[in-house]
Coordinates of C-alpha atoms and ligand atoms in Angstrom, one line a residue:
M144 CA 17.6 12.3 -3.0
S145 CA 19.8 9.4 -3.7
E146 CA 19.1 5.7 -3.7
V147 CA 20.9 5.3 -0.3
E148 CA 18.1 7.1 1.6
H149 CA 16.7 4.2 3.6
Y150 CA 14.1 3.8 6.2
D151 CA 12.8 0.9 8.2
I152 CA 9.2 2.1 7.4
V153 CA 7.8 4.6 5.0
V154 CA 4.3 5.7 5.5
V155 CA 2.5 7.0 2.4
G156 CA -0.2 9.6 3.5
G157 CA 0.3 11.9 6.4
G158 CA -3.3 12.0 7.6
P159 CA -4.3 10.8 11.1
V160 CA -3.9 7.1 10.4
G161 CA -0.5 7.6 8.7
L162 CA 0.8 9.8 11.5
A163 CA -0.5 7.4 14.2
S164 CA 1.3 4.5 12.4
A165 CA 4.5 6.5 12.2
W166 CA 4.3 7.5 15.9
H167 CA 3.7 4.0 17.1
A168 CA 6.4 2.5 14.9
A169 CA 9.0 5.2 15.8
R170 CA 8.3 4.6 19.5
R171 CA 9.3 1.0 18.9
G172 CA 12.7 2.1 17.6
A173 CA 12.0 2.1 13.8
R174 CA 13.4 4.7 11.5
V175 CA 10.3 6.1 9.9
A176 CA 9.5 8.7 7.2
V177 CA 6.0 9.9 6.2
F178 CA 5.4 11.2 2.7
E179 CA 2.4 13.5 2.3
Q180 CA 1.5 14.8 -1.1
F181 CA -0.2 17.9 0.2
A182 CA 0.5 19.8 3.5
F183 CA 0.3 18.1 6.9
G184 CA -3.1 18.9 8.5
N185 CA -4.8 19.4 5.1
E186 CA -8.5 18.7 5.0
Q187 CA -8.5 17.4 1.4
C188 CA -9.2 13.8 2.3
G189 CA -11.5 12.2 4.8
T190 CA -10.6 14.4 7.8
S191 CA -12.4 17.6 7.1
G192 CA -14.3 19.3 9.8
A193 CA -13.7 20.1 13.4
E194 CA -15.1 16.9 14.9
R195 CA -15.8 13.3 14.1
H196 CA -18.0 10.8 15.8
W197 CA -16.7 8.8 18.7
R198 CA -18.8 5.8 19.5
L199 CA -18.5 2.4 21.2
Q200 CA -21.5 0.8 19.4
Y201 CA -21.4 -1.2 16.3
T202 CA -23.8 -3.8 15.0
E203 CA -20.9 -6.2 14.6
P204 CA -19.6 -7.5 18.0
D205 CA -16.0 -7.7 16.8
L206 CA -16.1 -4.0 15.8
C207 CA -17.7 -3.1 19.1
Q208 CA -14.9 -4.9 20.8
L209 CA -12.3 -3.0 18.7
T210 CA -13.8 0.4 19.7
G211 CA -13.4 -0.7 23.4
E212 CA -9.8 -1.6 22.6
A213 CA -9.3 1.8 20.9
L214 CA -10.3 3.6 24.1
P215 CA -7.1 3.0 26.1
L216 CA -5.0 3.9 23.0
W217 CA -6.9 7.3 22.8
R218 CA -6.2 7.8 26.5
E219 CA -2.5 7.1 25.9
L220 CA -2.5 9.6 23.0
E221 CA -4.2 12.2 25.2
R222 CA -1.6 11.7 27.9
A223 CA 1.3 11.8 25.5
G224 CA 0.0 14.9 23.8
G225 CA -1.2 16.6 27.0
Q226 CA -4.6 17.3 25.5
Q227 CA -8.1 15.9 25.8
L228 CA -9.2 14.5 22.4
L229 CA -12.3 12.4 23.1
H230 CA -15.4 14.3 24.4
A231 CA -18.2 12.1 25.7
F232 CA -21.6 13.8 25.5
G233 CA -23.4 10.8 24.3
S234 CA -24.2 9.1 20.9
L235 CA -27.9 9.0 20.0
W236 CA -29.0 6.6 17.3
F237 CA -32.7 6.8 16.5
G238 CA -35.2 6.3 13.7
D239 CA -36.5 3.1 12.1
V240 CA -34.9 0.5 14.3
D241 CA -35.0 -2.2 11.7
V242 CA -33.8 -0.4 8.7
A243 CA -30.6 -2.0 7.4
T244 CA -27.9 0.6 6.5
N245 CA -24.2 0.4 5.8
E246 CA -23.7 1.9 9.3
G247 CA -25.6 -1.0 10.8
K248 CA -29.1 -1.4 12.3
I249 CA -30.4 0.1 15.5
S250 CA -32.2 -3.0 16.9
A251 CA -29.2 -5.4 16.2
T252 CA -26.8 -2.9 17.7
A253 CA -28.8 -2.8 20.9
R254 CA -28.6 -6.6 21.0
T255 CA -24.8 -6.5 20.5
M256 CA -24.5 -3.9 23.3
D257 CA -26.5 -6.2 25.6
Q258 CA -24.3 -9.1 24.8
L259 CA -21.1 -7.0 25.5
S260 CA -22.5 -5.2 28.6
I261 CA -22.2 -1.8 26.9
P262 CA -24.5 0.6 28.8
Y263 CA -27.2 2.5 26.9
E264 CA -30.7 3.8 27.5
W265 CA -33.6 3.0 25.2
L266 CA -35.7 6.0 24.2
T267 CA -39.0 6.5 22.4
A268 CA -39.7 9.3 19.9
A269 CA -41.5 11.2 22.8
D270 CA -38.4 10.8 25.1
I271 CA -36.1 12.0 22.3
E272 CA -38.2 15.1 21.7
R273 CA -38.7 15.9 25.4
R274 CA -35.1 15.3 26.4
Y275 CA -33.1 16.7 23.5
G276 CA -35.5 19.2 21.8
F277 CA -36.2 17.2 18.6
A278 CA -39.7 17.7 17.1
D279 CA -42.3 16.1 14.9
L280 CA -40.6 12.7 14.9
P281 CA -42.6 9.9 13.4
R282 CA -44.3 8.1 16.3
H283 CA -42.7 4.7 15.5
F284 CA -39.1 6.2 15.8
E285 CA -37.1 4.8 18.7
G286 CA -33.5 4.4 19.5
F287 CA -30.8 4.6 22.2
V288 CA -28.3 7.0 23.7
Q289 CA -24.9 5.5 24.5
P290 CA -23.5 7.9 27.1
D291 CA -19.8 7.2 26.4
G292 CA -20.0 8.3 22.8
G293 CA -19.5 11.8 21.5
A294 CA -16.9 13.4 19.3
V295 CA -13.2 13.4 18.7
D296 CA -11.4 16.8 18.3
V297 CA -10.0 16.3 14.8
R298 CA -7.5 19.1 14.7
A299 CA -6.1 18.5 18.1
T300 CA -5.6 14.9 17.2
V301 CA -3.8 15.6 14.0
D302 CA -1.7 18.4 15.6
G303 CA -0.8 16.2 18.6
L304 CA 0.2 13.3 16.3
L305 CA 2.4 15.6 14.2
R306 CA 4.2 16.9 17.3
L307 CA 4.6 13.5 18.8
S308 CA 5.8 12.0 15.6
E309 CA 8.4 14.7 15.2
S310 CA 9.7 14.3 18.7
A311 CA 9.9 10.6 18.2
G312 CA 12.2 11.2 15.3
V313 CA 9.9 10.6 12.4
V314 CA 11.0 12.3 9.1
L315 CA 8.0 14.3 7.9
R316 CA 8.0 15.1 4.2
A317 CA 5.2 17.4 3.0
G318 CA 4.4 18.2 -0.6
E319 CA 6.0 14.9 -1.8
S320 CA 3.9 12.3 -3.4
V321 CA 4.9 8.7 -3.8
Q322 CA 4.4 7.9 -7.4
E323 CA 5.5 4.3 -7.6
L324 CA 6.2 1.3 -5.4
V325 CA 8.5 -1.5 -6.5
P326 CA 8.5 -4.3 -4.0
D327 CA 11.5 -6.7 -4.1
G328 CA 12.8 -9.5 -1.9
E329 CA 14.1 -7.2 0.9
G330 CA 11.5 -4.4 1.0
V331 CA 10.1 -1.8 -1.2
R332 CA 11.6 0.9 -3.4
L333 CA 9.6 4.1 -3.7
R334 CA 9.7 6.8 -6.3
T335 CA 8.8 10.4 -5.5
P336 CA 9.4 13.5 -7.6
R337 CA 12.8 13.8 -5.8
G338 CA 14.0 10.4 -6.7
W339 CA 14.0 6.9 -5.2
C340 CA 14.3 5.7 -1.6
R341 CA 14.1 2.3 0.1
A342 CA 12.0 1.0 2.9
G343 CA 11.9 -2.3 4.7
K344 CA 8.1 -1.9 5.0
V345 CA 5.6 0.5 3.6
V346 CA 2.3 1.6 5.1
L347 CA -0.3 2.8 2.6
A348 CA -2.5 5.2 4.5
N349 CA -3.3 7.4 1.5
G350 CA -7.1 7.0 1.6
P351 CA -8.7 7.5 -1.8
Y352 CA -5.3 7.4 -3.6
V353 CA -4.4 3.8 -2.6
N354 CA -5.4 2.2 -6.0
R355 CA -3.0 4.6 -7.9
L356 CA -0.1 2.7 -6.3
L357 CA -1.7 -0.7 -6.3
E358 CA -3.0 -0.9 -9.9
P359 CA 0.5 -0.9 -11.5
L360 CA 1.2 -3.9 -9.3
G361 CA -1.8 -5.7 -10.6
A362 CA -4.0 -5.2 -7.5
R363 CA -7.0 -3.0 -6.7
L364 CA -9.1 -2.5 -3.6
D365 CA -12.8 -2.4 -4.3
L366 CA -13.8 0.9 -2.7
N367 CA -16.0 3.8 -3.5
V368 CA -15.2 7.5 -2.9
F369 CA -18.1 9.7 -2.1
E370 CA -17.9 13.5 -1.7
M371 CA -20.4 14.1 1.1
A372 CA -21.8 17.4 2.3
L373 CA -21.0 18.9 5.6
V374 CA -23.1 22.0 6.5
T375 CA -22.4 24.5 9.3
L376 CA -25.5 26.0 11.0
R377 CA -26.1 28.3 13.9
Q378 CA -27.9 27.2 17.1
R379 CA -30.7 29.5 18.2
D380 CA -30.1 28.8 21.9
P381 CA -26.3 28.7 22.2
R382 CA -26.5 26.8 25.5
A383 CA -28.7 23.9 24.3
R384 CA -26.9 20.6 24.5
Y385 CA -27.8 17.2 23.1
P386 CA -25.8 14.2 22.0
F387 CA -24.3 13.5 18.6
W388 CA -27.3 12.2 16.7
F389 CA -27.7 9.9 13.7
V390 CA -31.1 9.3 12.2
F391 CA -31.8 5.9 10.5
Q392 CA -34.6 6.1 8.0
E393 CA -35.9 4.0 5.1
P394 CA -34.1 5.0 1.9
T395 CA -35.9 7.2 -0.6
E396 CA -35.8 6.6 -4.3
E397 CA -33.1 9.2 -4.6
D398 CA -30.8 8.6 -1.6
T399 CA -30.0 6.7 1.6
N400 CA -32.0 9.2 3.7
L401 CA -29.5 9.1 6.6
F402 CA -28.5 12.3 8.5
Y403 CA -26.3 13.1 11.4
G404 CA -25.2 16.1 13.4
F405 CA -23.0 17.3 16.3
P406 CA -24.0 19.7 19.1
P407 CA -21.8 22.8 19.5
N408 CA -18.4 21.2 20.2
A409 CA -17.3 20.9 23.8
W410 CA -13.8 22.4 23.3
Q411 CA -14.7 25.7 21.7
D412 CA -16.9 28.6 22.8
T413 CA -19.3 28.3 19.8
D414 CA -22.9 28.3 18.9
V415 CA -22.3 26.7 15.5
V416 CA -23.0 23.0 14.7
R417 CA -22.3 20.7 11.8
V418 CA -24.7 18.4 10.2
G419 CA -24.5 16.1 7.2
P420 CA -26.2 13.6 5.0
V421 CA -24.7 10.1 4.6
F422 CA -25.6 9.6 1.0
E423 CA -23.7 6.8 -0.8
V424 CA -24.6 8.1 -4.2
N425 CA -22.6 9.3 -7.3
P426 CA -19.2 7.8 -6.4
L427 CA -16.2 9.6 -7.9
D428 CA -14.1 7.9 -10.5
D429 CA -11.1 9.7 -9.2
P430 CA -10.5 11.6 -5.9
E431 CA -9.4 14.6 -8.0
Q432 CA -12.9 15.0 -9.2
A433 CA -13.8 16.3 -5.7
T434 CA -14.8 19.9 -5.9
G435 CA -15.1 20.9 -2.2
S436 CA -18.6 22.2 -3.0
P437 CA -21.4 19.9 -2.0
D438 CA -24.3 18.9 -4.1
P439 CA -26.9 21.6 -3.4
R440 CA -29.7 19.0 -3.3
H441 CA -27.8 17.2 -0.5
V442 CA -27.5 20.4 1.5
S443 CA -31.2 21.1 1.2
R444 CA -32.1 17.6 2.2
V445 CA -30.2 17.8 5.5
C446 CA -31.3 21.4 6.1
D447 CA -34.9 20.5 5.5
W448 CA -34.6 17.6 8.0
V449 CA -33.1 19.9 10.6
D450 CA -35.7 22.6 10.0
R451 CA -38.5 20.1 10.6
H452 CA -37.0 18.1 13.4
L453 CA -34.4 20.1 15.3
P454 CA -36.0 23.5 15.9
V455 CA -33.2 24.7 18.3
V456 CA -31.0 24.9 15.2
D457 CA -31.5 27.6 12.5
A458 CA -31.5 25.6 9.3
R459 CA -30.0 28.4 7.1
P460 CA -26.5 27.3 6.1
L461 CA -23.6 29.4 7.3
A462 CA -21.0 27.3 5.4
R463 CA -21.0 24.3 3.1
E464 CA -18.1 22.0 2.9
T465 CA -17.5 18.4 1.8
C466 CA -15.7 15.4 3.2
L467 CA -14.4 12.5 1.2
A468 CA -15.7 9.1 2.4
V469 CA -13.7 6.2 1.1
L470 CA -15.9 3.2 1.7
P471 CA -15.3 -0.4 0.9
A472 CA -17.8 -1.6 -1.7
D473 CA -18.5 -4.5 0.7
P474 CA -20.1 -2.8 3.7
E475 CA -19.5 -6.0 5.8
R476 CA -15.8 -5.3 6.0
Q477 CA -16.1 -1.5 7.0
F478 CA -12.3 -1.0 6.6
F479 CA -9.3 -2.3 4.7
L480 CA -6.5 -3.1 7.2
G481 CA -3.7 -5.7 6.8
T482 CA -0.8 -6.7 4.7
A483 CA -1.0 -7.0 1.0
K484 CA 0.4 -10.5 1.1
G485 CA -1.0 -12.5 -1.8
L486 CA -2.1 -9.4 -3.7
F487 CA 1.2 -9.0 -5.5
D488 CA 4.8 -10.3 -5.2
G489 CA 6.4 -8.7 -2.1
G490 CA 2.9 -7.7 -0.8
D491 CA 3.9 -8.9 2.7
N492 CA 6.1 -5.8 3.0
V493 CA 3.2 -3.5 2.3
V494 CA 0.6 -2.8 5.0
I495 CA -2.6 -1.0 4.0
A496 CA -4.9 1.0 6.2
T497 CA -7.6 2.7 4.2
G498 CA -11.3 3.1 3.8
G499 CA -14.1 3.3 6.2
W500 CA -15.4 5.8 8.8
G501 CA -12.1 5.3 10.6
F502 CA -11.5 8.4 12.8
K503 CA -12.7 6.7 15.9
F504 CA -10.1 4.0 15.4
V505 CA -7.1 6.3 14.6
P506 CA -4.7 5.2 17.4
L507 CA -5.7 1.6 17.0
L508 CA -5.2 1.6 13.2
G509 CA -1.8 3.2 13.8
K510 CA -0.8 0.6 16.4
V511 CA -2.0 -2.3 14.2
C512 CA 0.0 -0.9 11.2
A513 CA 3.1 -0.5 13.4
D514 CA 2.6 -4.1 14.8
L515 CA 2.3 -5.5 11.3
C516 CA 5.4 -3.7 10.2
V517 CA 7.6 -4.4 13.2
D518 CA 6.3 -7.9 14.3
G519 CA 4.6 -9.1 11.2
A520 CA 1.5 -9.8 13.2
T521 CA -0.9 -8.1 15.7
D522 CA -2.8 -9.2 18.7
Y523 CA -5.8 -7.1 17.8
R524 CA -8.7 -9.1 16.3
V525 CA -8.9 -7.5 12.9
E526 CA -9.8 -10.5 10.7
R527 CA -12.9 -8.9 9.3
L528 CA -10.8 -6.0 8.0
M529 CA -7.9 -7.9 6.5
L530 CA -7.3 -7.6 2.8
P531 CA -8.5 -10.2 0.4
D532 CA -5.7 -12.7 0.0
P533 CA -6.2 -14.9 -3.1
T534 CA -3.7 -17.4 -1.7
R535 CA -5.6 -17.8 1.6
P536 CA -7.7 -21.0 1.7
Ligands
LIG83 C1 -19.8 6.9 12.2 O1 -20.0 7.0 13.4 O2 -19.2 5.9 11.7 C2 -20.3 8.0 11.3 C3 -20.8 9.1 11.8 C4 -21.3 10.1 11.0 C5 -21.3 9.9 9.6 C6 -20.8 8.7 9.1 C7 -20.3 7.8 9.9

């Protein structure tokens, strides 16, 4: 590769957010390349598993509004790729309604939905047991089902974005890591094992690897990388259906005591389900410490919960995987999204989209990154997510 290779935009990281950024930018006429250190479609970062949660509700009204704004962009992506990606079978949040978690709080989320006229149905423990087959729930548990939530088909999303990016002319470079960024007045030079190239703008959508490129520039995002368990189980009655569920409980001394699960997914003929704990414990110092094998204690914690409270599911694990959660240390912000202006010289030419449980926002994050690269600004209200700018008053 010679120094003359030049793109308007280089995206570092070919996961869903990187590909969505590339697709949106290429549709606006930019010459775009994506550099992915592994293979496209790999499940080594945050995107492992067949499905991810789609939900409208957030405790924070601005994030609730953003999920609403992500919806038409999902519809546009479904139309462009010719495949349904969002499957609405409901999103059920229940448990201790006032327990404060990094995912939010049930009671405050219901108030936000009232304020924004997002429909939901309030349910008692008895309602949840009767309607969805849960059992032995503590009597004080309550919660809501939001009928428009459900799951996103992860693999169809990534495959669709790859196809669309390719047909929009995006150069897709697998197995090529970006090892160094050198911003200068006009853009950014990037070093890969094949040499140097230039870009007017760079999007860093490389999840847990972002600080490797930022640290030599004197910047660092305050994020934690957790390797969380994802367990596959079989459903005893293959026809039983219930919403995506997330149980909010008081933390134990050992962990955050939060569990979630999907019903058999709607786009496959299957009786298997996936469940997981959301334990923000034992952060990794480096993403390469991820082993792909979950902590056995975390697997038994979630399986014990299922065994006691979801009898339609056989709690003996069929498979055990992990997913990497890259979470901002400050849970108020949920994501990192914005330009690196003020973080280092030339940071205004670097856009960062990393961290957070972001799958539900994939097309929106991609559109915002493209807007920031092409227009230098976006109309989406993403102030909460913007990067810390030491020069901003
Ligand atoms: C979420 O909806 O953000 C979420 C769902 C399951 C696990 C973690 C986060």
